[in-house]
Amino acid sequence: MAIIFDEKLQLFHLQAANTSYMMKIYRDGYFAHIYWGNKLRNAENYAEIPEVERAWGAHPNSDDRTLTLDCVPQEYPAYGTSDNRNPAYHIQLENGSTISDLRYSSHKILKGKPALEGLPSTYVESLEEAETIEITLTDSLIKLDVILTYTVYEKLNVITRSVKYINSGNEKLKLLKVLSANVDFKNDNFDLLHLSGSWARERHMIRTSLRPGIQSIESRRGASSAQQNPFIALLSKDATETNGDVYGFNLVYSGNFVAEVEVDQFFTTRVNMGINDFDFSWLLEQGQSFQAPEVVMVYSGKGLGEMSRTYHKLYRTRLCRGQFRDKERPILANNWEATFFKFNADKIKAIAKAGKEVGIELFVLDDGWFGKRDADNSSLGDWVVDRNKLPAGLVQLAKDITSYGMEFGLWVEPEMISPNSDLYRSHPNWCLHVPDRRRTEGRNQLILDLSRVEVCDYVIKSISDVLKSAKITYVKWDMNRNMTEIGSACLPAERQRETAHRYILGLYRIMGEITSAFPHILFESCSGGGGRFDPGILYYMPQTWTSDDTDAVERLKIQYGTTVVYPTSAMCCHISEVPNGQTERVTNMDMRCNVAMSGNFGYEFDLTTMGEEDKDVIRKQIEQYKEVRSLIQFGDFYRLLSPFEGNETAWMFVSEEKKEAFAAYFRVLGRPNSPFIWVKLQGLNPNYDYRLIGTGKVYGGDELMQAGVGLPYVLGDFYSQTWRFEAIF
């Protein structure tokens, strides 16, 4: 059993693979947090909560001055009943008051893992994989039920959490803050890790010490954002890639979010995460319910690397879905940086044919194929083929390209609308907007109001019509701006602050229906690159364009940071021309290839301009990638040297049975008279011998991990080296 209830102690003990999570029904029905960490056999001694009278404490029970909620570790804390720390939720009654008081009411334990209504979440394929407990807390005065749902994966160190509100009372309630998870830790001896950045600089690792007060990350942009990813972790002070305690929190949601860490006056730490309460409220009428998104919590007692590999395995196999979940992803060529908007059918076919000659498997036609789209100032929403560029349409173009032995893919941006479009002229109120206010444009476009059913219906039909019209096996789904003037023409005043969340629910409905209707299509998410790289999107689309920045040096940090949570099978990493379009940097082809090979591989330049010598280089790159593709996309990933800590980066991939490994090393700048470098590998079997392919040298697994593999003495900037090992018996 993964979930045990000790009736005598009133203690719930959740047991994942090597993890225990405990909570209890405390005095007067309050619901308390007890423990989260390495697996415990006996929980009895941890069930006690210290009780002492504190100065300035307020007491829910006036007869007992030792009980103040300000000192009790809680599972889902309220506002206004003696706990002055950050609450997990906040509601408003019809009389204007904002006080609520949740107490334990009941619980039930289920096999497996139920889906969340209208929201993406992790799943199971067998009831034996997990157990779920639903704990109902009730405010008896207003008849509000709050169901805390915990799922324990028995073979992974994973516990997922979500919250559902049910209004069983006689009055309307307004939800002002609804977070999905709260954990109270007994001390503050942690560092906070999060992934921050911007467009073209996504998911950089930031590690800081906790301090008294609140530290938080958030998005108010309408998307999970490039600026802050919906992930945080608490790390013990001694935590490294291979050692120490790590507690990870990742929100399965693609809109506005917040993650808050509070160190209180007694130096305990509260962590909570969920939908951002900024500019949010939700009117909950009698009989209605509200489902909050899921938080995936991962504990590792062996450092950051183990936490990451747990997330990777869970997301690869129990978040991503569909035919492509377990399939090798194709090597592609995309025409965007080759042509931008200036192309015709002959040019596209020439690039595709050149790609086939060097071994590329998929050609992707990017922006500019529809409406009158000769620049980024028109036609979004008008999903009809531009016959000036493609006189025979998509049907013939797809036939021509597939006749070369390649697959054909297409770029779309379904969530947007251009003011200069037939759709906007017909439906000017279909965009997000506020009456009498200007409509701020980003990239010359506005955002469709996906909180409206008829708008979602239009998107589903128009995009489906395109996908049915030709032999399309890949879609790049883009989203190139954040929200402004967030309002809906169809919502009453008291529900306007629901718009951003309703948009995300509409988006999930659209993605769910389209991806289900076209299971043979590989969908790739994009948001100006990595501006919506989150688990909510991965539920519908198993891979994401990692960043618009394809510079090999910048990509070291972007890809390294991304792997803290997300698997390499979700990362799309391509080679582009130099000087690079984002940095003007000139890096050599080996460096660009070895960086791009560390995910789903592709090319972003005009292959028709390449000479035969360059084409031979590309052929060899593609042959090499095909040899290690399965290992890179589905192997266990280990970070060896961090680009955030120095001039060098290294990482590696190991097969599940530890019989095959592929490692890569990168040095950005050369140094004169530099020392000899040995890179220590990880994840191998110390008792195996491994042959270094291409040399015949044999190393012990223990030797590679304890002594390392040596690098040649090479001068110059932008040096990279790869090694491929196979076990011999």
XYZ file of C-alpha atoms in Angstrom:
729
model
C 0.000 0.000 0.000
C 1.292 3.448 -0.914
C -1.112 5.254 1.445
C -1.608 4.203 5.066
C -3.978 5.783 7.576
C -3.143 5.229 11.246
C -6.476 5.787 12.963
C -4.949 5.886 16.425
C -2.476 8.625 15.524
C -4.864 10.181 12.974
C -1.844 10.080 10.669
C -1.701 9.691 6.893
C 1.554 8.146 5.638
C 2.132 8.394 1.873
C 4.961 6.192 0.622
C 6.473 6.617 -2.827
C 9.528 4.672 -4.034
C 12.015 6.100 -1.502
C 9.917 8.920 -0.108
C 7.596 9.412 2.853
C 5.055 12.209 3.080
C 3.019 12.511 6.271
C 0.125 14.653 7.507
C -2.390 14.315 10.292
C -5.754 15.381 11.585
C -4.704 17.742 14.342
C -6.574 19.237 17.273
C -10.065 20.584 16.546
C -9.898 19.127 13.041
C -7.091 21.292 11.695
C -5.045 19.514 9.051
C -1.308 19.527 9.753
C 1.814 18.699 7.790
C 4.249 16.343 9.524
C 7.081 15.209 7.233
C 8.397 14.982 3.663
C 11.702 13.338 2.844
C 13.517 10.009 2.799
C 11.286 6.992 3.363
C 10.566 6.158 7.010
C 9.478 2.823 8.492
C 7.994 4.172 11.716
C 6.174 7.478 11.775
C 4.919 7.537 15.363
C 7.620 9.817 16.759
C 7.103 12.331 13.970
C 3.391 12.631 14.618
C 3.883 14.963 17.568
C 3.635 18.700 16.935
C 5.449 20.854 19.532
C 3.056 23.041 21.515
C 4.147 26.096 23.456
C 2.616 29.438 24.279
C 4.067 32.126 22.038
C 4.040 35.850 22.765
C 1.616 37.758 20.533
C -0.043 34.511 19.494
C -3.759 34.464 18.736
C -5.661 31.392 19.874
C -8.596 29.757 18.013
C -9.472 27.996 21.268
C -9.476 30.610 24.018
C -9.099 27.906 26.669
C -5.751 26.784 25.272
C -3.018 29.371 24.818
C -0.614 26.748 23.401
C -2.647 26.426 20.206
C -1.964 29.098 17.640
C -2.055 28.284 13.942
C 0.828 30.691 13.404
C 3.088 27.918 14.743
C 1.394 24.827 13.308
C 2.794 23.296 10.085
C -0.232 23.014 7.820
C -1.291 21.355 4.607
C -3.665 24.019 3.332
C -3.581 27.152 5.520
C -6.309 29.780 5.674
C -6.247 33.519 6.194
C -7.509 35.305 9.269
C -7.877 32.630 11.981
C -4.560 33.109 13.825
C -2.100 32.084 11.070
C -0.450 35.289 9.847
C 1.729 33.615 7.252
C 1.010 33.462 3.542
C -2.275 31.565 3.026
C -2.878 28.908 0.383
C -6.293 30.339 -0.444
C -8.480 33.382 0.134
C -12.247 33.710 -0.409
C -14.801 36.498 -0.110
C -18.373 36.055 1.111
C -21.410 38.027 0.015
C -21.157 40.138 3.176
C -17.689 41.268 2.087
C -15.757 39.323 4.740
C -12.777 37.213 3.735
C -12.464 34.808 6.663
C -12.841 31.062 6.273
C -12.097 28.127 8.520
C -11.468 24.715 6.948
C -11.469 21.589 9.132
C -11.012 17.924 8.294
C -14.278 16.296 7.239
C -13.519 12.980 5.531
C -11.156 11.090 3.260
C -11.131 8.262 0.745
C -8.303 6.254 -0.790
C -8.443 5.219 -4.448
C -6.402 2.972 -6.686
C -4.817 4.725 -9.645
C -5.096 8.424 -10.459
C -8.233 10.288 -11.589
C -7.955 12.878 -14.382
C -8.584 16.552 -13.656
C -11.625 18.082 -15.305
C -10.586 20.472 -18.074
C -6.918 20.469 -17.091
C -3.808 18.512 -18.091
C -2.192 16.292 -15.478
C 0.071 13.306 -15.079
C -1.628 9.926 -15.459
C -1.256 6.190 -14.969
C -1.709 3.346 -17.421
C -2.444 0.826 -14.694
C -4.300 1.199 -11.411
C -1.356 -0.505 -9.712
C 1.039 2.325 -10.565
C -0.315 4.760 -8.003
C -2.706 5.401 -5.165
C -4.692 8.564 -4.590
C -6.174 10.029 -1.442
C -8.873 12.679 -1.484
C -9.127 14.604 1.779
C -12.152 16.836 2.228
C -11.840 19.953 4.354
C -15.042 21.824 5.140
C -16.013 25.289 6.291
C -19.260 24.279 7.968
C -20.550 27.841 8.335
C -20.704 28.508 4.590
C -20.805 24.855 3.471
C -17.652 25.090 1.385
C -15.889 21.793 0.678
C -12.249 21.818 -0.389
C -10.897 18.498 -1.658
C -7.144 18.058 -1.386
C -6.015 15.344 -3.788
C -2.660 13.571 -3.395
C -1.399 10.887 -5.765
C 1.591 8.712 -4.861
C 3.551 7.022 -7.654
C 4.767 3.786 -6.112
C 7.902 3.366 -8.262
C 8.929 7.025 -8.460
C 9.694 9.624 -5.809
C 6.687 11.620 -6.974
C 3.664 12.994 -5.176
C 1.192 15.106 -7.110
C -1.282 17.513 -5.550
C -4.359 19.400 -6.682
C -7.326 21.142 -5.071
C -11.021 21.290 -5.914
C -13.564 23.730 -4.429
C -17.266 22.861 -4.181
C -19.821 25.442 -3.058
C -22.604 23.517 -1.307
C -23.948 26.583 0.492
C -26.692 29.079 -0.208
C -24.590 32.094 -1.158
C -22.129 33.040 -3.862
C -18.468 32.862 -3.000
C -15.651 34.684 -4.737
C -12.346 32.855 -4.883
C -9.605 35.458 -4.590
C -6.652 33.105 -4.271
C -6.536 29.390 -5.038
C -3.137 27.745 -4.793
C -2.670 24.069 -5.552
C -0.143 23.000 -2.930
C 1.371 24.130 0.353
C 4.225 22.546 2.325
C 5.516 23.795 5.679
C 9.137 22.863 6.452
C 10.554 22.802 9.980
C 13.560 25.068 9.259
C 14.986 27.502 6.728
C 18.312 25.804 6.022
C 17.760 25.821 2.264
C 18.715 27.486 -0.969
C 16.020 28.398 -3.484
C 16.508 27.313 -7.093
C 14.412 28.661 -9.958
C 14.671 29.077 -13.731
C 14.615 32.675 -14.964
C 15.404 34.626 -18.104
C 13.813 36.356 -21.061
C 13.154 35.812 -24.731
C 16.311 34.223 -26.201
C 17.694 33.671 -22.673
C 15.241 31.202 -21.166
C 15.519 29.024 -18.037
C 18.814 30.165 -16.561
C 19.508 28.565 -13.192
C 19.296 30.972 -10.238
C 20.275 29.712 -6.775
C 19.977 31.958 -3.713
C 19.873 31.494 0.051
C 16.542 31.788 1.800
C 16.070 34.868 3.956
C 13.321 35.999 6.344
C 10.254 37.215 4.482
C 8.723 36.177 1.183
C 10.663 35.272 -1.937
C 8.556 34.517 -4.989
C 8.564 34.011 -8.727
C 5.535 34.599 -10.891
C 4.093 35.328 -14.297
C 1.457 38.000 -14.967
C 1.872 37.719 -18.730
C -0.962 35.320 -19.535
C 1.535 32.523 -20.208
C 3.944 30.600 -18.029
C 6.566 32.855 -19.673
C 10.211 32.966 -20.643
C 10.872 35.227 -17.667
C 10.011 32.684 -14.947
C 9.314 28.989 -15.370
C 6.615 27.447 -13.103
C 9.241 25.495 -11.169
C 11.109 25.971 -7.908
C 13.185 23.710 -5.690
C 14.454 23.920 -2.146
C 17.992 22.567 -1.845
C 19.855 21.727 1.333
C 22.937 23.905 1.710
C 25.235 21.028 0.765
C 23.177 19.943 -2.251
C 25.018 19.351 -5.523
C 24.176 17.393 -8.642
C 24.944 14.157 -6.809
C 24.411 14.851 -3.085
C 21.993 16.486 -0.687
C 18.255 16.930 -0.205
C 16.207 18.511 -2.981
C 12.463 19.266 -2.958
C 11.032 20.120 -6.391
C 7.705 21.808 -7.220
C 6.415 22.096 -10.802
C 2.978 23.452 -11.778
C 1.165 21.702 -14.631
C -0.255 24.943 -15.996
C 0.459 27.312 -18.888
C -0.913 30.635 -17.634
C -0.304 33.119 -14.830
C 1.274 31.381 -11.844
C 2.981 32.155 -8.558
C 5.408 30.195 -6.389
C 6.036 31.668 -2.948
C 8.580 30.810 -0.266
C 8.158 32.422 3.142
C 10.573 32.235 6.055
C 8.702 33.252 9.197
C 9.679 34.661 12.572
C 10.498 31.187 13.899
C 12.699 30.387 10.870
C 10.352 27.799 9.441
C 9.695 27.770 5.706
C 6.371 27.742 3.864
C 6.215 26.911 0.164
C 3.082 27.253 -1.929
C 2.331 27.275 -5.638
C -0.608 27.720 -7.993
C -2.531 30.147 -10.192
C -1.372 33.719 -9.641
C -3.895 35.622 -7.530
C -2.858 38.900 -9.207
C -5.825 40.117 -11.289
C -7.605 36.822 -10.585
C -10.923 35.986 -9.010
C -13.545 33.333 -9.669
C -17.236 33.568 -8.837
C -18.361 30.264 -7.366
C -22.125 30.090 -7.346
C -24.238 27.593 -5.432
C -23.582 24.032 -6.600
C -20.558 25.004 -8.707
C -17.006 23.731 -8.406
C -13.546 25.006 -9.314
C -10.630 22.727 -10.145
C -7.093 24.036 -9.561
C -4.152 22.691 -11.602
C -1.741 20.022 -10.465
C 1.599 20.469 -8.741
C 4.171 17.707 -9.262
C 6.394 17.371 -6.189
C 9.625 15.378 -6.362
C 11.983 14.603 -3.490
C 15.592 13.530 -3.987
C 18.026 12.581 -1.246
C 20.838 12.291 -3.809
C 21.065 15.761 -5.239
C 19.644 17.739 -8.106
C 20.484 15.189 -10.795
C 18.291 12.489 -9.261
C 15.398 14.953 -8.953
C 15.767 15.885 -12.626
C 15.841 12.280 -13.818
C 12.668 11.591 -11.814
C 10.888 14.470 -13.529
C 12.266 13.336 -16.895
C 10.974 9.785 -16.552
C 7.574 10.882 -15.262
C 7.069 13.481 -17.976
C 8.350 11.275 -20.802
C 6.087 8.376 -19.878
C 3.172 9.686 -17.769
C 2.618 13.289 -18.941
C 3.370 13.258 -22.661
C 0.839 11.200 -24.598
C 0.052 9.885 -28.049
C 1.843 8.022 -30.800
C 5.027 10.072 -30.552
C 5.544 9.708 -26.809
C 7.863 6.732 -27.240
C 8.899 7.258 -30.871
C 12.195 8.638 -32.088
C 11.667 12.203 -33.296
C 12.585 13.067 -36.913
C 15.513 15.240 -37.998
C 14.038 18.319 -39.623
C 14.867 21.324 -41.758
C 12.922 24.558 -41.252
C 12.893 27.327 -43.846
C 12.361 30.307 -41.505
C 15.934 31.568 -41.202
C 16.580 30.515 -44.803
C 13.810 32.585 -46.405
C 11.750 34.384 -43.757
C 8.579 35.536 -45.605
C 10.202 35.618 -49.059
C 9.695 32.276 -50.726
C 7.747 30.451 -53.409
C 6.951 26.805 -54.040
C 10.087 26.203 -56.110
C 12.364 27.576 -53.389
C 10.676 25.479 -50.702
C 10.950 22.324 -52.792
C 14.607 23.049 -53.530
C 15.419 23.333 -49.814
C 13.509 20.135 -49.091
C 15.256 18.247 -51.886
C 18.644 19.435 -50.628
C 17.667 18.267 -47.168
C 16.754 14.815 -48.394
C 20.133 14.508 -50.114
C 21.954 14.868 -46.788
C 19.616 12.610 -44.788
C 17.062 15.008 -43.298
C 13.708 13.323 -42.698
C 11.177 16.155 -42.332
C 10.728 19.542 -43.974
C 8.808 22.265 -42.114
C 7.210 25.206 -43.920
C 7.269 28.107 -41.477
C 5.415 31.442 -41.324
C 4.163 33.154 -44.491
C 2.233 30.432 -46.340
C -1.309 31.786 -45.695
C -3.482 34.837 -46.340
C -1.437 37.788 -47.600
C 1.376 37.142 -45.163
C 4.389 38.908 -46.705
C 5.372 40.430 -43.357
C 4.311 40.055 -39.729
C 1.632 42.745 -40.040
C -1.262 40.798 -41.557
C -3.358 37.667 -41.992
C -3.163 35.832 -38.660
C -6.546 34.165 -38.324
C -7.002 33.773 -42.095
C -5.917 30.170 -42.432
C -6.153 29.882 -46.226
C -3.238 29.220 -48.566
C -1.534 32.156 -50.289
C -1.857 31.125 -53.929
C 0.624 33.782 -55.033
C 3.386 31.899 -53.215
C 1.962 28.406 -53.540
C -0.137 28.337 -56.738
C -0.872 24.605 -56.434
C -1.661 24.908 -52.721
C -0.500 22.876 -49.766
C -1.827 19.657 -51.243
C 0.584 19.664 -54.177
C 3.488 21.008 -52.146
C 3.048 18.220 -49.593
C 2.830 15.643 -52.395
C 6.024 16.954 -53.995
C 7.983 16.953 -50.758
C 6.758 13.530 -49.643
C 7.649 12.203 -53.096
C 11.278 12.946 -52.206
C 10.941 10.505 -49.311
C 10.494 13.244 -46.715
C 7.673 14.154 -44.373
C 5.969 17.539 -44.526
C 5.271 19.879 -41.611
C 3.630 23.265 -41.169
C 3.843 26.322 -38.888
C 0.669 27.830 -37.414
C -0.142 30.478 -34.804
C -3.791 29.707 -34.013
C -4.237 31.859 -30.892
C -3.537 35.171 -32.628
C -5.347 37.598 -34.888
C -3.958 40.390 -37.047
C -5.889 43.685 -37.116
C -5.190 43.528 -40.848
C -7.078 40.301 -41.504
C -10.433 39.203 -42.851
C -11.179 37.558 -39.511
C -10.663 40.802 -37.591
C -12.733 42.786 -40.051
C -15.564 40.293 -39.562
C -15.183 39.884 -35.783
C -13.347 42.861 -34.236
C -14.597 41.911 -30.758
C -13.129 38.402 -30.878
C -9.829 39.570 -29.412
C -8.990 40.158 -25.774
C -9.846 43.790 -25.081
C -11.348 46.229 -22.598
C -14.116 48.674 -23.666
C -12.945 52.191 -24.581
C -9.284 51.264 -24.117
C -6.699 51.008 -26.870
C -5.779 47.541 -28.103
C -2.057 47.215 -27.542
C -0.377 45.200 -30.269
C 2.664 42.956 -29.982
C 4.383 41.873 -33.189
C 1.515 43.642 -34.994
C -1.017 41.194 -33.578
C -3.749 40.795 -30.985
C -4.827 37.719 -29.039
C -8.030 35.818 -29.704
C -10.375 35.565 -26.735
C -10.253 31.847 -26.037
C -12.566 32.244 -23.060
C -15.349 32.343 -25.687
C -16.736 29.053 -26.974
C -17.419 30.365 -30.489
C -13.836 31.594 -30.846
C -12.479 28.208 -29.763
C -14.848 26.524 -32.210
C -13.503 28.719 -35.028
C -9.891 27.906 -34.192
C -10.600 24.180 -34.021
C -12.423 24.155 -37.359
C -10.052 26.431 -39.283
C -6.890 24.641 -38.167
C -8.490 21.215 -38.612
C -9.490 22.121 -42.163
C -5.867 22.946 -42.949
C -4.553 19.759 -41.380
C -7.087 17.648 -43.277
C -6.250 19.321 -46.574
C -2.797 17.825 -47.149
C -0.437 15.098 -46.014
C 0.880 16.902 -42.928
C 2.683 14.915 -40.230
C 4.152 17.714 -38.107
C 2.857 21.040 -36.754
C 4.830 23.821 -35.109
C 2.271 25.645 -32.922
C 3.544 29.148 -32.184
C 2.418 31.931 -29.804
C 4.326 35.176 -30.163
C 3.098 37.670 -27.595
C 1.888 38.057 -24.013
C -1.464 39.409 -22.888
C -2.478 43.044 -22.500
C -5.923 44.582 -21.887
C -7.131 41.289 -20.455
C -10.897 41.356 -20.788
C -13.685 39.503 -22.546
C -16.686 40.964 -24.343
C -18.787 38.010 -23.185
C -18.158 37.982 -19.453
C -20.136 40.101 -16.943
C -18.303 42.635 -14.801
C -18.089 40.356 -11.785
C -16.339 37.682 -13.863
C -13.844 39.790 -15.846
C -10.942 38.683 -13.667
C -11.649 35.102 -14.729
C -10.626 35.882 -18.311
C -6.966 34.837 -18.185
C -7.743 31.465 -16.611
C -10.702 30.871 -18.919
C -8.351 31.580 -21.830
C -6.049 28.764 -20.673
C -9.014 26.408 -20.260
C -10.083 27.288 -23.812
C -6.554 26.717 -25.080
C -6.440 23.294 -23.450
C -9.780 22.419 -25.019
C -8.492 23.464 -28.464
C -5.224 21.575 -28.113
C -6.990 18.526 -26.738
C -9.500 18.323 -29.584
C -7.020 18.999 -32.380
C -4.281 16.687 -31.163
C -6.844 13.923 -30.568
C -8.325 14.375 -34.046
C -4.888 14.138 -35.697
C -2.957 11.495 -33.727
C -0.594 10.897 -36.673
C 0.744 14.460 -36.438
C 3.721 15.330 -34.229
C 2.850 18.633 -32.549
C 5.623 20.918 -31.354
C 4.850 23.866 -29.111
C 6.561 27.219 -29.537
C 6.118 30.584 -27.854
C 8.628 32.921 -29.391
C 10.881 30.004 -28.567
C 10.627 28.842 -24.970
C 8.051 31.286 -23.574
C 5.590 28.530 -22.722
C 7.842 25.579 -21.923
C 5.769 23.997 -19.169
C 4.222 20.623 -18.282
C 0.722 21.820 -19.159
C 1.693 22.145 -22.823
C 3.732 18.909 -22.803
C 0.527 17.037 -21.979
C -0.752 17.931 -25.459
C 2.495 18.378 -27.404
C 5.485 16.171 -26.539
C 8.158 18.647 -27.594
C 8.832 22.387 -27.488
C 11.034 24.771 -29.464
C 13.499 25.458 -26.678
C 14.500 28.992 -27.670
C 14.636 31.306 -30.661
C 18.282 31.773 -29.700
C 20.209 29.159 -31.666
C 23.669 30.479 -30.788
C 25.615 27.462 -29.542
C 27.163 29.310 -26.594
C 23.855 30.729 -25.374
C 22.184 27.379 -25.882
C 24.548 25.759 -23.347
C 22.862 27.625 -20.487
C 19.375 27.409 -21.989
C 19.507 23.650 -22.538
C 21.356 22.917 -19.296
C 18.762 24.873 -17.294
C 15.853 23.319 -19.145
C 17.004 19.828 -18.168
C 16.613 20.666 -14.489
C 12.943 19.725 -14.972
C 12.196 18.783 -18.559
C 13.420 15.730 -20.524
C 15.657 16.055 -23.563
C 12.909 14.412 -25.644
C 10.952 17.636 -25.087
C 13.770 19.946 -26.264
C 14.152 20.968 -29.910
C 17.709 22.029 -30.713
C 18.765 23.126 -34.195
C 21.861 24.296 -36.049
C 21.640 27.733 -37.662
C 23.884 29.956 -39.810
C 26.699 32.137 -38.505
C 27.071 34.951 -37.647
C 24.205 33.967 -35.397
C 21.033 36.015 -35.834
C 20.605 36.651 -32.109
C 24.200 37.270 -30.973
C 26.242 37.859 -34.167
C 28.655 35.241 -32.781
C 30.593 32.956 -35.123
C 31.026 29.433 -33.772
C 32.396 26.455 -35.639
C 30.182 23.730 -37.079
C 31.349 21.087 -34.598
C 30.338 23.215 -31.624
C 26.945 24.007 -33.146
C 26.342 20.370 -34.009
C 27.330 18.931 -30.647
C 25.114 21.397 -28.782
C 22.144 20.803 -31.100
C 22.576 17.026 -30.979
C 21.654 17.098 -27.288
C 17.924 17.153 -28.034
C 15.604 16.794 -31.029
C 17.897 17.666 -33.920
C 17.372 19.918 -36.936
C 18.639 22.675 -39.228
C 17.573 26.300 -39.654
C 19.377 27.513 -42.762
C 19.252 27.454 -46.552
C 20.627 24.077 -47.570
C 20.591 25.066 -51.253
C 23.510 27.428 -50.696
C 25.779 24.727 -49.260
C 28.748 23.422 -51.223
C 29.471 19.707 -51.495
C 32.099 19.836 -48.766
C 29.624 21.416 -46.342
C 26.957 18.908 -47.353
C 29.350 16.070 -46.522
C 29.818 17.579 -43.064
C 26.055 17.672 -42.574
C 25.686 14.076 -43.798
C 28.199 12.920 -41.202
C 26.444 14.931 -38.478
C 23.119 13.335 -39.347
C 24.625 9.849 -39.486
C 26.182 10.386 -36.064
C 22.929 11.671 -34.588
C 20.934 8.759 -35.949
C 23.327 6.366 -34.188
C 22.665 7.966 -30.781
C 19.186 9.436 -31.332
C 17.288 6.962 -29.174
C 19.836 7.306 -26.373
C 19.674 11.114 -26.443
C 15.901 11.332 -26.627
C 15.062 8.584 -24.128
C 18.184 7.851 -22.071
C 18.982 9.003 -18.544
C 20.516 12.478 -18.519
C 23.412 13.570 -16.296
C 24.779 17.099 -15.930
C 28.572 17.022 -15.417
C 29.894 20.607 -15.646
C 27.734 23.711 -15.351
C 27.945 26.686 -17.746
C 26.645 28.804 -14.851
C 29.798 28.079 -12.867
C 32.573 28.504 -15.401
C 33.902 28.345 -18.930
C 33.135 24.664 -19.438
C 29.974 22.608 -19.846
C 29.533 18.850 -19.976
C 26.615 16.444 -19.921
C 25.903 12.869 -20.876
C 23.235 10.305 -21.704
C 23.141 6.721 -20.405
C 20.854 3.908 -21.501
C 18.519 2.467 -18.883
C 20.454 -0.797 -18.686
C 23.755 1.196 -18.576
C 25.154 -0.554 -21.631
C 25.542 2.571 -23.773
C 26.591 6.157 -23.073
C 27.131 9.370 -25.006
C 28.929 12.341 -23.428
C 29.647 15.864 -24.655
C 32.092 18.532 -23.467
C 32.138 22.223 -24.437
C 34.681 24.970 -23.775
C 33.636 28.498 -24.688
C 36.931 30.442 -24.587
C 40.425 29.101 -24.990
C 43.121 29.869 -22.430
C 46.901 29.999 -22.901
C 48.975 27.360 -21.119
C 45.824 25.766 -19.731
C 45.816 22.652 -17.520
C 44.934 19.195 -18.760
C 41.229 18.432 -18.291
C 39.650 15.177 -17.130
C 35.872 14.888 -17.243
C 34.346 12.527 -14.688
C 31.344 10.682 -16.068
C 28.246 9.560 -14.170
C 25.540 6.925 -14.320
C 27.648 4.023 -15.579
C 27.918 0.575 -14.041
C 31.225 0.586 -12.128
C 31.611 -3.160 -12.739
C 31.246 -2.926 -16.527
C 34.037 -2.333 -19.018
C 33.268 0.199 -21.727
C 34.783 0.502 -25.202
C 35.264 4.036 -26.532
C 33.781 3.717 -30.011
C 36.131 4.818 -32.758
C 39.338 4.172 -30.790
C 39.137 0.641 -29.411
C 40.216 1.857 -25.965
C 38.578 0.096 -23.031
C 37.838 1.772 -19.701
C 36.301 0.469 -16.517
C 33.048 2.077 -15.511
C 34.599 2.897 -12.147
C 37.587 4.435 -13.925
C 35.408 6.688 -16.082
C 33.426 7.890 -13.077
C 36.230 8.249 -10.537
C 39.217 9.248 -12.696
C 37.449 10.492 -15.805
C 38.230 10.677 -19.491
C 40.981 13.010 -20.670
C 40.716 15.829 -23.179
C 43.400 16.619 -25.753
C 45.362 19.851 -25.381
C 43.660 22.106 -27.949
C 43.900 25.881 -28.313
C 41.168 28.157 -29.585
C 37.663 29.242 -28.681
C 34.481 27.173 -29.002
C 35.980 23.740 -28.590
C 33.764 20.677 -28.172
C 34.331 16.952 -27.829
C 31.996 13.956 -27.729
C 32.515 10.361 -26.622
C 30.412 7.283 -27.266
C 30.853 4.226 -25.088
C 29.438 0.723 -25.235
C 29.669 -1.939 -22.562
C 31.578 -5.095 -23.433
C 31.121 -8.479 -21.793
